[in-house]
Amino acid sequence: MLSGKRLLLIVSGGIAAYKTPDLVRRLRGQGAEVRVVMTPAAAEFVTPLSLASVSGHRVYQDLFSLTDEAEMGHIELSRAADLVVVAPASADLLAKLAHGLANDLASTLLLATDKEVLAAPAMNLRMWQHPATQDNLARLKARGLQVVGPDEGEMACGEYGPGRMAEPDAIVAAVEDYFNAPRPLAGLKALVTSGPTHEPIDPVRYIANRSSGRQGHAIAAALAHRGAAVTLVTGPVQLPDPQGVQTLHVESADEMLQACRNALPVDVAVCAAAVSDWRASEQAEQKIKKDGTSPPALQLSENPDILAQLSKAGTERPGLVIGFAAETRDVAAQATAKRERKGCDWILANDVSAESGTFGGPDNSIILIDAAGREDWPRISKEEVAERLAARIAQTLDRTPVEEHRMPDRLQDGQQQ
Ligand code: CTP
């Protein structure tokens, strides 16, 4: 099942590390090639010699080892892998990965890799249940980390609960699932906008809105997970860049538009950014000071509409253009009119009234409107909205690459009128 697959197995410190020789044996039994990296703590629970014997390769432990670097540099270790597996994944290693620490070989590899990571957490149940661990995990999952386990059961410390590492055969099954997962968007390019934009008033002040970027980032991750090559253009957000996604950071609507134009041509564009509709007509070069009289009047100019521009991009128009409609009343009717006005193919209408809790919150209720009518989705998390949307995109697009998606120019001109 895993013939020809190259795995990088990172073993961190925990009693479950004693199961890793068995895991390596099973992975190799399915045809995988396994290279092993250990943290110093892991070597307290399982010897490098056992893992070298079962993997058939030397085991890497030291970031600064001249001999290791000469044989296979640490960047090469992850470059040469098809998937990175972390088993057991300790609370400490998950925390390092969540926060971008890189102070040993394992954490450095995890930070430097552009490959997907599958983690099998294992730790004491209180460590597992601690909000710090759960926060780290949520952050990592949002970034695309795949997780198997932990199982519930009796722990080495005598307690009972969740925290036991998934059994080796369950980890092997998760690795197989990863490689067998359909990649319906492989070979296709996607562009996603996310987050708010910041429109400067003077060097210290700006106009913005409450967008968290969660929805757009989740969509970028879901499309990448299905094999698309994704460019995410994001305004300022407090979120990590999703794994496996080319992420471009911008501030203003103008910068976002430019970055989107540069990313064309693409097969699908999803505009999830809450672009500021207006910017200050003139940006003061110095901080505007109070002068004790009346407050300054702010003259506003309209920003470019990125969704409308992408929808009307002539020969550069993505095969499928999708927008959001943030509405506070008459949601479906407003969104239907917005779809027509902007010229996009689908619009995902959401209620952003204060009482809905959508803006900045974890959930979203969507009404999807396309040429055929409306589809009401239940209130689900923004990650689930992203999965559902990515699946619908995959169903709609065939695997034809960008060039062949385009309609003949004549037809497109007609469509724009
Ligand atoms: N959008 C955009 N560029 C803008 C404004 C909006 O790309 N300058 C996109 C958003 O990413 C979203 C869609 O247009 O996909 C609708 O955004 P929304 O804020 O609902 O609509 P507005 O165009 O701002 O219209 P209004 O404020 O009048 O409701």
CSV table of C-alpha atoms and ligand atoms in Angstrom, one decimal:
chain,number,residue,atom,x,y,z
A,1,MET,CA,0.0,0.0,0.0
A,2,LEU,CA,2.9,2.4,0.7
A,3,SER,CA,5.3,1.2,-1.9
A,4,GLY,CA,7.7,3.9,-3.0
A,5,LYS,CA,6.5,6.4,-0.3
A,6,ARG,CA,9.2,8.1,1.6
A,7,LEU,CA,8.3,9.0,5.2
A,8,LEU,CA,10.2,11.1,7.7
A,9,LEU,CA,9.3,9.8,11.2
A,10,ILE,CA,10.0,12.2,14.0
A,11,VAL,CA,10.0,10.6,17.4
A,12,SER,CA,9.6,12.8,20.4
A,13,GLY,CA,9.9,12.1,24.1
A,14,GLY,CA,7.2,10.0,25.8
A,15,ILE,CA,6.8,6.5,27.0
A,16,ALA,CA,4.9,5.6,23.8
A,17,ALA,CA,8.2,6.0,22.0
A,18,TYR,CA,8.9,2.4,22.8
A,19,LYS,CA,6.2,1.5,20.2
A,20,THR,CA,8.0,3.2,17.4
A,21,PRO,CA,10.3,0.3,16.3
A,22,ASP,CA,7.1,-1.7,15.8
A,23,LEU,CA,5.6,1.3,13.8
A,24,VAL,CA,8.7,1.5,11.6
A,25,ARG,CA,8.5,-2.3,11.0
A,26,ARG,CA,4.9,-2.0,9.9
A,27,LEU,CA,5.4,1.0,7.7
A,28,ARG,CA,8.3,-0.8,6.0
A,29,GLY,CA,6.2,-3.9,5.7
A,30,GLN,CA,3.8,-1.9,3.6
A,31,GLY,CA,6.6,-0.8,1.3
A,32,ALA,CA,7.5,2.6,2.7
A,33,GLU,CA,11.0,3.9,3.2
A,34,VAL,CA,11.4,5.4,6.6
A,35,ARG,CA,14.0,7.9,7.9
A,36,VAL,CA,13.9,8.5,11.6
A,37,VAL,CA,14.7,11.7,13.6
A,38,MET,CA,14.6,11.6,17.4
A,39,THR,CA,14.5,14.3,20.0
A,40,PRO,CA,17.0,14.0,22.9
A,41,ALA,CA,14.0,13.1,25.2
A,42,ALA,CA,12.9,10.3,22.8
A,43,ALA,CA,16.4,8.7,23.2
A,44,GLU,CA,15.5,8.2,26.9
A,45,PHE,CA,12.7,5.9,25.9
A,46,VAL,CA,13.9,4.0,22.8
A,47,THR,CA,17.5,3.6,21.6
A,48,PRO,CA,18.7,5.1,18.3
A,49,LEU,CA,20.2,1.7,17.6
A,50,SER,CA,16.9,-0.1,17.6
A,51,LEU,CA,15.4,2.5,15.3
A,52,ALA,CA,18.4,2.4,13.0
A,53,SER,CA,18.2,-1.4,12.9
A,54,VAL,CA,14.5,-1.5,12.0
A,55,SER,CA,14.6,1.4,9.6
A,56,GLY,CA,17.8,0.3,7.8
A,57,HIS,CA,19.1,3.9,8.0
A,58,ARG,CA,21.1,5.9,10.5
A,59,VAL,CA,19.0,7.8,12.9
A,60,TYR,CA,19.3,11.7,13.0
A,61,GLN,CA,19.4,13.4,16.4
A,62,ASP,CA,21.7,16.4,16.2
A,63,LEU,CA,21.0,19.7,14.4
A,64,PHE,CA,24.7,20.6,14.6
A,65,SER,CA,26.2,17.2,13.7
A,66,LEU,CA,28.8,17.6,11.0
A,67,THR,CA,28.6,14.0,9.9
A,68,ASP,CA,24.8,14.0,9.7
A,69,GLU,CA,24.8,17.3,7.7
A,70,ALA,CA,27.5,15.9,5.4
A,71,GLU,CA,25.4,12.7,4.7
A,72,MET,CA,22.0,14.4,4.5
A,73,GLY,CA,21.4,18.0,5.5
A,74,HIS,CA,18.4,18.6,7.7
A,75,ILE,CA,16.5,20.5,5.0
A,76,GLU,CA,17.2,17.6,2.6
A,77,LEU,CA,15.6,15.2,5.2
A,78,SER,CA,12.2,16.9,4.8
A,79,ARG,CA,12.7,17.6,1.1
A,80,ALA,CA,13.2,14.0,0.4
A,81,ALA,CA,10.0,12.9,2.3
A,82,ASP,CA,6.5,12.6,0.9
A,83,LEU,CA,5.0,12.9,4.4
A,84,VAL,CA,6.2,13.8,7.9
A,85,VAL,CA,4.9,11.6,10.7
A,86,VAL,CA,5.4,12.7,14.3
A,87,ALA,CA,4.9,9.7,16.7
A,88,PRO,CA,4.6,10.1,19.6
A,89,ALA,CA,3.9,13.9,19.3
A,90,SER,CA,4.6,15.2,22.8
A,91,ALA,CA,2.9,18.2,24.3
A,92,ASP,CA,6.2,20.0,24.2
A,93,LEU,CA,6.8,19.3,20.5
A,94,LEU,CA,3.3,20.3,19.5
A,95,ALA,CA,3.7,23.6,21.5
A,96,LYS,CA,7.0,24.3,19.7
A,97,LEU,CA,5.4,23.7,16.3
A,98,ALA,CA,2.4,25.8,17.2
A,99,HIS,CA,4.6,28.7,18.1
A,100,GLY,CA,7.4,28.3,15.6
A,101,LEU,CA,10.2,27.3,17.9
A,102,ALA,CA,13.2,25.6,16.3
A,103,ASN,CA,15.8,24.7,18.9
A,104,ASP,CA,16.6,21.1,18.0
A,105,LEU,CA,16.6,19.0,14.9
A,106,ALA,CA,13.0,17.8,15.2
A,107,SER,CA,11.4,21.2,15.7
A,108,THR,CA,13.7,22.8,13.1
A,109,LEU,CA,12.6,20.2,10.5
A,110,LEU,CA,8.9,20.7,11.4
A,111,LEU,CA,9.3,24.5,10.9
A,112,ALA,CA,11.3,24.2,7.7
A,113,THR,CA,9.2,21.5,6.0
A,114,ASP,CA,6.7,22.3,3.2
A,115,LYS,CA,5.3,18.7,3.4
A,116,GLU,CA,2.2,17.7,5.2
A,117,VAL,CA,2.5,16.6,8.8
A,118,LEU,CA,0.6,13.7,10.5
A,119,ALA,CA,0.9,13.7,14.3
A,120,ALA,CA,0.0,11.0,16.8
A,121,PRO,CA,-0.2,12.9,20.1
A,122,ALA,CA,0.7,11.0,23.3
A,123,MET,CA,0.8,12.5,26.8
A,124,ASN,CA,-0.6,12.4,30.3
A,125,LEU,CA,-4.4,13.0,30.2
A,126,ARG,CA,-4.1,16.3,32.1
A,127,MET,CA,-1.5,17.6,29.7
A,128,TRP,CA,-3.7,16.6,26.9
A,129,GLN,CA,-6.8,18.3,28.4
A,130,HIS,CA,-4.9,21.4,29.4
A,131,PRO,CA,-6.2,24.5,27.5
A,132,ALA,CA,-2.6,25.3,26.3
A,133,THR,CA,-2.4,21.9,24.5
A,134,GLN,CA,-5.9,22.2,23.1
A,135,ASP,CA,-5.2,25.7,21.9
A,136,ASN,CA,-2.0,24.6,20.2
A,137,LEU,CA,-3.7,21.7,18.6
A,138,ALA,CA,-6.6,23.9,17.3
A,139,ARG,CA,-4.0,26.3,15.9
A,140,LEU,CA,-2.1,23.5,14.2
A,141,LYS,CA,-5.2,21.9,12.8
A,142,ALA,CA,-6.3,25.2,11.3
A,143,ARG,CA,-2.9,25.2,9.7
A,144,GLY,CA,-3.5,21.8,8.1
A,145,LEU,CA,-1.9,19.4,10.7
A,146,GLN,CA,-3.4,15.9,10.4
A,147,VAL,CA,-3.9,14.2,13.7
A,148,VAL,CA,-4.4,10.5,14.6
A,149,GLY,CA,-5.5,9.6,18.1
A,150,PRO,CA,-4.9,9.9,20.9
A,151,ASP,CA,-6.7,6.8,22.3
A,152,GLU,CA,-8.5,6.6,25.6
A,153,GLY,CA,-7.2,4.0,28.1
A,154,GLU,CA,-5.0,3.2,31.0
A,155,MET,CA,-1.9,5.4,31.0
A,156,ALA,CA,1.6,4.6,32.0
A,157,CYS,CA,1.2,7.0,34.9
A,158,GLY,CA,-1.7,4.9,36.3
A,159,GLU,CA,-4.5,7.4,35.2
A,160,TYR,CA,-7.3,6.6,32.8
A,161,GLY,CA,-8.4,8.8,29.9
A,162,PRO,CA,-7.4,10.2,26.5
A,163,GLY,CA,-3.7,10.6,25.9
A,164,ARG,CA,-2.4,7.2,24.8
A,165,MET,CA,-0.7,7.2,21.4
A,166,ALA,CA,-2.8,5.6,18.7
A,167,GLU,CA,-1.7,2.0,18.1
A,168,PRO,CA,0.9,1.5,15.4
A,169,ASP,CA,-1.6,-0.2,13.0
A,170,ALA,CA,-3.9,2.9,13.4
A,171,ILE,CA,-1.0,5.2,12.5
A,172,VAL,CA,-0.2,3.0,9.5
A,173,ALA,CA,-3.8,3.2,8.4
A,174,ALA,CA,-3.8,7.0,8.8
A,175,VAL,CA,-0.7,7.2,6.6
A,176,GLU,CA,-2.4,5.0,4.0
A,177,ASP,CA,-5.5,7.2,4.1
A,178,TYR,CA,-3.3,10.2,3.5
A,179,PHE,CA,-1.8,8.8,0.4
A,180,ASN,CA,-5.1,7.3,-0.8
A,181,ALA,CA,-7.1,10.5,-0.2
A,182,PRO,CA,-8.5,11.8,-3.4
A,183,ARG,CA,-6.8,15.0,-4.7
A,184,PRO,CA,-9.6,16.2,-7.1
A,185,LEU,CA,-8.0,19.7,-7.5
A,186,ALA,CA,-4.5,18.4,-8.3
A,187,GLY,CA,-3.1,20.5,-11.2
A,188,LEU,CA,-5.5,23.4,-10.7
A,189,LYS,CA,-4.7,26.8,-9.4
A,190,ALA,CA,-6.7,28.7,-6.8
A,191,LEU,CA,-6.6,32.3,-5.5
A,192,VAL,CA,-8.2,33.2,-2.1
A,193,THR,CA,-8.5,36.6,-0.4
A,194,SER,CA,-8.9,36.7,3.3
A,195,GLY,CA,-9.0,39.1,6.3
A,196,PRO,CA,-9.6,42.8,6.5
A,197,THR,CA,-7.7,45.5,4.8
A,198,HIS,CA,-6.2,48.4,6.6
A,199,GLU,CA,-6.5,51.8,4.9
A,200,PRO,CA,-4.1,54.3,6.4
A,201,ILE,CA,-5.3,57.8,7.5
A,202,ASP,CA,-1.9,58.9,8.8
A,203,PRO,CA,1.2,57.0,9.9
A,204,VAL,CA,-0.5,55.7,13.1
A,205,ARG,CA,-4.2,55.4,12.2
A,206,TYR,CA,-6.2,53.3,9.8
A,207,ILE,CA,-9.7,52.3,8.7
A,208,ALA,CA,-10.4,48.6,9.2
A,209,ASN,CA,-13.2,46.2,10.1
A,210,ARG,CA,-13.7,43.2,12.4
A,211,SER,CA,-12.8,40.4,10.0
A,212,SER,CA,-10.6,37.7,11.6
A,213,GLY,CA,-9.6,36.0,8.3
A,214,ARG,CA,-10.7,32.6,9.7
A,215,GLN,CA,-13.0,31.8,6.9
A,216,GLY,CA,-10.7,32.7,4.1
A,217,HIS,CA,-7.7,30.9,5.6
A,218,ALA,CA,-9.8,27.8,6.2
A,219,ILE,CA,-10.9,27.9,2.5
A,220,ALA,CA,-7.3,28.2,1.3
A,221,ALA,CA,-6.3,25.2,3.5
A,222,ALA,CA,-9.3,23.1,2.3
A,223,LEU,CA,-8.4,23.8,-1.4
A,224,ALA,CA,-4.8,23.0,-0.8
A,225,HIS,CA,-5.8,19.8,1.0
A,226,ARG,CA,-7.6,18.7,-2.2
A,227,GLY,CA,-4.4,19.2,-4.2
A,228,ALA,CA,-4.9,22.8,-5.6
A,229,ALA,CA,-1.9,25.1,-5.8
A,230,VAL,CA,-3.3,27.9,-3.7
A,231,THR,CA,-2.2,31.6,-3.4
A,232,LEU,CA,-3.7,33.2,-0.4
A,233,VAL,CA,-3.7,37.0,-0.4
A,234,THR,CA,-4.4,38.2,3.2
A,235,GLY,CA,-4.8,41.4,5.0
A,236,PRO,CA,-3.5,41.8,8.5
A,237,VAL,CA,-4.8,38.9,10.7
A,238,GLN,CA,-3.7,37.1,13.9
A,239,LEU,CA,-3.6,33.7,12.2
A,240,PRO,CA,-0.7,31.6,11.1
A,241,ASP,CA,-0.2,31.0,7.3
A,242,PRO,CA,-1.9,27.8,6.3
A,243,GLN,CA,0.4,24.9,5.6
A,244,GLY,CA,1.1,24.2,1.9
A,245,VAL,CA,-0.3,27.5,0.8
A,246,GLN,CA,1.6,30.4,-0.8
A,247,THR,CA,0.6,33.2,1.5
A,248,LEU,CA,1.1,36.9,0.5
A,249,HIS,CA,0.6,39.5,3.1
A,250,VAL,CA,-0.9,42.9,2.2
A,251,GLU,CA,-2.3,45.9,4.0
A,252,SER,CA,-4.6,47.9,1.8
A,253,ALA,CA,-7.2,47.1,-0.8
A,254,ASP,CA,-4.9,48.5,-3.6
A,255,GLU,CA,-2.2,46.1,-2.5
A,256,MET,CA,-4.6,43.2,-2.3
A,257,LEU,CA,-5.9,43.9,-5.9
A,258,GLN,CA,-2.3,44.1,-7.2
A,259,ALA,CA,-1.3,40.8,-5.5
A,260,CYS,CA,-4.5,39.2,-6.9
A,261,ARG,CA,-3.7,40.4,-10.4
A,262,ASN,CA,-0.2,39.1,-10.2
A,263,ALA,CA,-1.5,35.7,-9.2
A,264,LEU,CA,-3.6,35.3,-12.4
A,265,PRO,CA,-4.4,33.2,-14.3
A,266,VAL,CA,-6.1,30.8,-11.9
A,267,ASP,CA,-8.9,28.2,-12.3
A,268,VAL,CA,-10.9,29.4,-9.2
A,269,ALA,CA,-10.9,32.6,-7.2
A,270,VAL,CA,-12.6,32.9,-3.8
A,271,CYS,CA,-12.9,36.4,-2.4
A,272,ALA,CA,-13.5,36.0,1.3
A,273,ALA,CA,-11.7,39.2,2.4
A,274,ALA,CA,-13.7,41.9,4.1
A,275,VAL,CA,-12.1,44.6,1.9
A,276,SER,CA,-12.6,48.1,3.3
A,277,ASP,CA,-15.0,49.8,0.9
A,278,TRP,CA,-13.4,53.2,1.4
A,279,ARG,CA,-10.0,54.7,2.1
A,280,ALA,CA,-9.0,58.1,3.2
A,281,SER,CA,-8.7,60.2,0.0
A,282,GLU,CA,-5.5,61.7,1.3
A,283,GLN,CA,-3.1,60.0,3.6
A,284,ALA,CA,-1.5,62.5,5.9
A,285,GLU,CA,2.3,62.2,5.9
A,286,GLN,CA,2.5,63.2,9.6
A,287,LYS,CA,0.4,62.2,12.5
A,288,ILE,CA,-2.8,64.4,12.5
A,289,LYS,CA,-2.7,66.4,15.8
A,290,LYS,CA,-5.6,67.8,17.9
A,291,ASP,CA,-5.6,71.5,17.5
A,292,GLY,CA,-8.2,72.2,20.2
A,293,THR,CA,-10.8,73.3,17.7
A,294,SER,CA,-13.1,71.0,15.6
A,295,PRO,CA,-12.1,67.4,14.8
A,296,PRO,CA,-10.7,66.8,11.3
A,297,ALA,CA,-13.1,65.9,8.6
A,298,LEU,CA,-12.3,62.6,6.8
A,299,GLN,CA,-12.7,62.7,3.1
A,300,LEU,CA,-13.2,59.1,1.7
A,301,SER,CA,-12.7,57.6,-1.7
A,302,GLU,CA,-14.1,54.2,-2.9
A,303,ASN,CA,-11.7,51.3,-3.0
A,304,PRO,CA,-11.4,49.0,-6.1
A,305,ASP,CA,-13.8,46.1,-5.9
A,306,ILE,CA,-11.5,43.1,-6.2
A,307,LEU,CA,-14.3,40.5,-6.7
A,308,ALA,CA,-15.9,42.6,-9.4
A,309,GLN,CA,-12.6,43.1,-11.2
A,310,LEU,CA,-11.7,39.4,-11.1
A,311,SER,CA,-15.2,38.6,-12.4
A,312,LYS,CA,-14.7,41.0,-15.3
A,313,ALA,CA,-11.1,40.2,-16.1
A,314,GLY,CA,-11.6,39.3,-19.7
A,315,THR,CA,-9.3,36.6,-20.9
A,316,GLU,CA,-7.8,36.5,-17.4
A,317,ARG,CA,-11.1,35.7,-15.7
A,318,PRO,CA,-10.9,32.6,-13.5
A,319,GLY,CA,-13.1,29.7,-14.6
A,320,LEU,CA,-15.0,30.0,-11.4
A,321,VAL,CA,-15.3,33.2,-9.3
A,322,ILE,CA,-16.8,33.0,-5.9
A,323,GLY,CA,-17.7,35.9,-3.5
A,324,PHE,CA,-19.2,36.4,-0.1
A,325,ALA,CA,-22.0,38.7,0.8
A,326,ALA,CA,-21.9,40.1,4.3
A,327,GLU,CA,-25.4,41.3,5.0
A,328,THR,CA,-27.2,42.4,8.1
A,329,ARG,CA,-30.8,42.2,6.7
A,330,ASP,CA,-32.7,40.7,3.7
A,331,VAL,CA,-29.7,38.4,3.4
A,332,ALA,CA,-30.7,36.3,0.4
A,333,ALA,CA,-32.2,39.1,-1.7
A,334,GLN,CA,-29.3,41.4,-1.1
A,335,ALA,CA,-26.8,38.6,-2.0
A,336,THR,CA,-28.7,37.7,-5.2
A,337,ALA,CA,-28.5,41.3,-6.3
A,338,LYS,CA,-24.8,41.5,-5.3
A,339,ARG,CA,-24.0,38.4,-7.4
A,340,GLU,CA,-25.4,39.9,-10.5
A,341,ARG,CA,-23.9,43.3,-9.8
A,342,LYS,CA,-20.4,41.9,-9.3
A,343,GLY,CA,-20.6,39.3,-12.0
A,344,CYS,CA,-19.3,36.3,-9.9
A,345,ASP,CA,-20.6,32.8,-10.4
A,346,TRP,CA,-21.4,31.9,-6.8
A,347,ILE,CA,-22.0,34.1,-3.8
A,348,LEU,CA,-22.0,32.8,-0.2
A,349,ALA,CA,-24.3,35.0,1.7
A,350,ASN,CA,-23.8,35.3,5.5
A,351,ASP,CA,-25.6,37.2,8.2
A,352,VAL,CA,-23.1,39.5,9.9
A,353,SER,CA,-25.5,41.4,12.1
A,354,ALA,CA,-24.1,41.9,15.6
A,355,GLU,CA,-26.4,39.2,17.1
A,356,SER,CA,-25.3,36.5,14.6
A,357,GLY,CA,-21.8,36.4,16.0
A,358,THR,CA,-20.4,35.6,12.6
A,359,PHE,CA,-17.8,38.4,12.2
A,360,GLY,CA,-14.8,37.3,14.1
A,361,GLY,CA,-16.6,34.3,15.6
A,362,PRO,CA,-16.1,30.6,14.9
A,363,ASP,CA,-19.3,29.7,13.0
A,364,ASN,CA,-21.1,30.8,9.9
A,365,SER,CA,-24.5,30.2,8.4
A,366,ILE,CA,-24.4,30.3,4.6
A,367,ILE,CA,-26.9,30.6,1.8
A,368,LEU,CA,-25.1,29.7,-1.4
A,369,ILE,CA,-26.6,31.5,-4.4
A,370,ASP,CA,-25.7,30.5,-8.0
A,371,ALA,CA,-27.3,30.8,-11.4
A,372,ALA,CA,-29.6,27.8,-10.5
A,373,GLY,CA,-30.9,29.3,-7.2
A,374,ARG,CA,-30.2,29.1,-3.5
A,375,GLU,CA,-28.9,26.4,-1.2
A,376,ASP,CA,-29.2,26.8,2.6
A,377,TRP,CA,-26.5,25.4,4.7
A,378,PRO,CA,-26.9,24.7,8.4
A,379,ARG,CA,-25.0,26.8,10.9
A,380,ILE,CA,-21.5,25.1,11.0
A,381,SER,CA,-18.0,26.0,11.8
A,382,LYS,CA,-16.0,28.1,9.4
A,383,GLU,CA,-13.7,25.1,8.8
A,384,GLU,CA,-16.7,23.0,7.9
A,385,VAL,CA,-18.0,25.8,5.5
A,386,ALA,CA,-14.5,25.7,3.9
A,387,GLU,CA,-14.6,21.9,3.5
A,388,ARG,CA,-18.1,22.0,2.0
A,389,LEU,CA,-17.2,24.8,-0.4
A,390,ALA,CA,-14.0,23.0,-1.5
A,391,ALA,CA,-15.9,19.8,-2.1
A,392,ARG,CA,-18.5,21.7,-4.2
A,393,ILE,CA,-15.7,23.5,-6.2
A,394,ALA,CA,-14.0,20.1,-6.8
A,395,GLN,CA,-17.3,18.7,-8.1
A,396,THR,CA,-17.9,21.6,-10.4
A,397,LEU,CA,-14.4,22.0,-11.8
A,398,ASP,CA,-13.0,19.3,-13.9
A,399,ARG,CA,-9.2,18.7,-14.0
A,400,THR,CA,-8.7,20.8,-17.0
A,401,PRO,CA,-5.8,23.2,-16.4
A,402,VAL,CA,-6.1,27.0,-16.5
A,403,GLU,CA,-5.6,27.6,-20.2
A,404,GLU,CA,-8.3,25.2,-21.4
A,405,HIS,CA,-10.8,26.4,-18.9
A,406,ARG,CA,-11.2,29.7,-20.6
A,407,MET,CA,-14.0,30.3,-22.9
A,408,PRO,CA,-13.3,31.8,-26.4
A,409,ASP,CA,-12.8,35.5,-26.1
A,410,ARG,CA,-15.9,36.3,-28.2
A,411,LEU,CA,-18.1,34.4,-25.7
A,412,GLN,CA,-16.5,36.1,-22.8
A,413,ASP,CA,-17.0,39.6,-24.2
A,414,GLY,CA,-20.6,38.8,-24.7
A,415,GLN,CA,-20.9,37.5,-21.1
A,416,GLN,CA,-19.5,40.7,-19.7
A,417,GLN,CA,-22.1,42.9,-21.4
B,1,CTP,N1,-15.2,42.7,-2.1
B,1,CTP,C1,-14.0,42.9,-2.8
B,1,CTP,N2,-13.5,44.2,-2.9
B,1,CTP,C2,-14.2,45.2,-2.3
B,1,CTP,C3,-15.3,45.0,-1.6
B,1,CTP,C4,-15.8,43.7,-1.5
B,1,CTP,O1,-13.4,42.0,-3.4
B,1,CTP,N3,-13.7,46.4,-2.4
B,1,CTP,C5,-15.7,41.3,-2.1
B,1,CTP,C6,-15.7,40.6,-0.8
B,1,CTP,O2,-14.5,39.9,-0.7
B,1,CTP,C7,-16.9,39.7,-0.9
B,1,CTP,C8,-17.8,40.5,-1.8
B,1,CTP,O3,-17.0,41.4,-2.5
B,1,CTP,O4,-16.6,38.5,-1.6
B,1,CTP,C9,-18.9,41.2,-1.1
B,1,CTP,O5,-18.5,42.0,0.0
B,1,CTP,P1,-19.5,42.8,0.8
B,1,CTP,O6,-18.7,43.5,1.9
B,1,CTP,O7,-20.6,41.9,1.2
B,1,CTP,O8,-20.1,43.8,-0.2
B,1,CTP,P2,-19.7,45.2,-0.7
B,1,CTP,O9,-19.2,45.2,-2.0
B,1,CTP,O10,-18.9,45.8,0.3
B,1,CTP,O11,-21.2,45.9,-0.7
B,1,CTP,P3,-22.0,46.6,0.4
B,1,CTP,O12,-21.0,47.1,1.4
B,1,CTP,O13,-22.8,47.6,-0.3
B,1,CTP,O14,-22.9,45.5,1.0
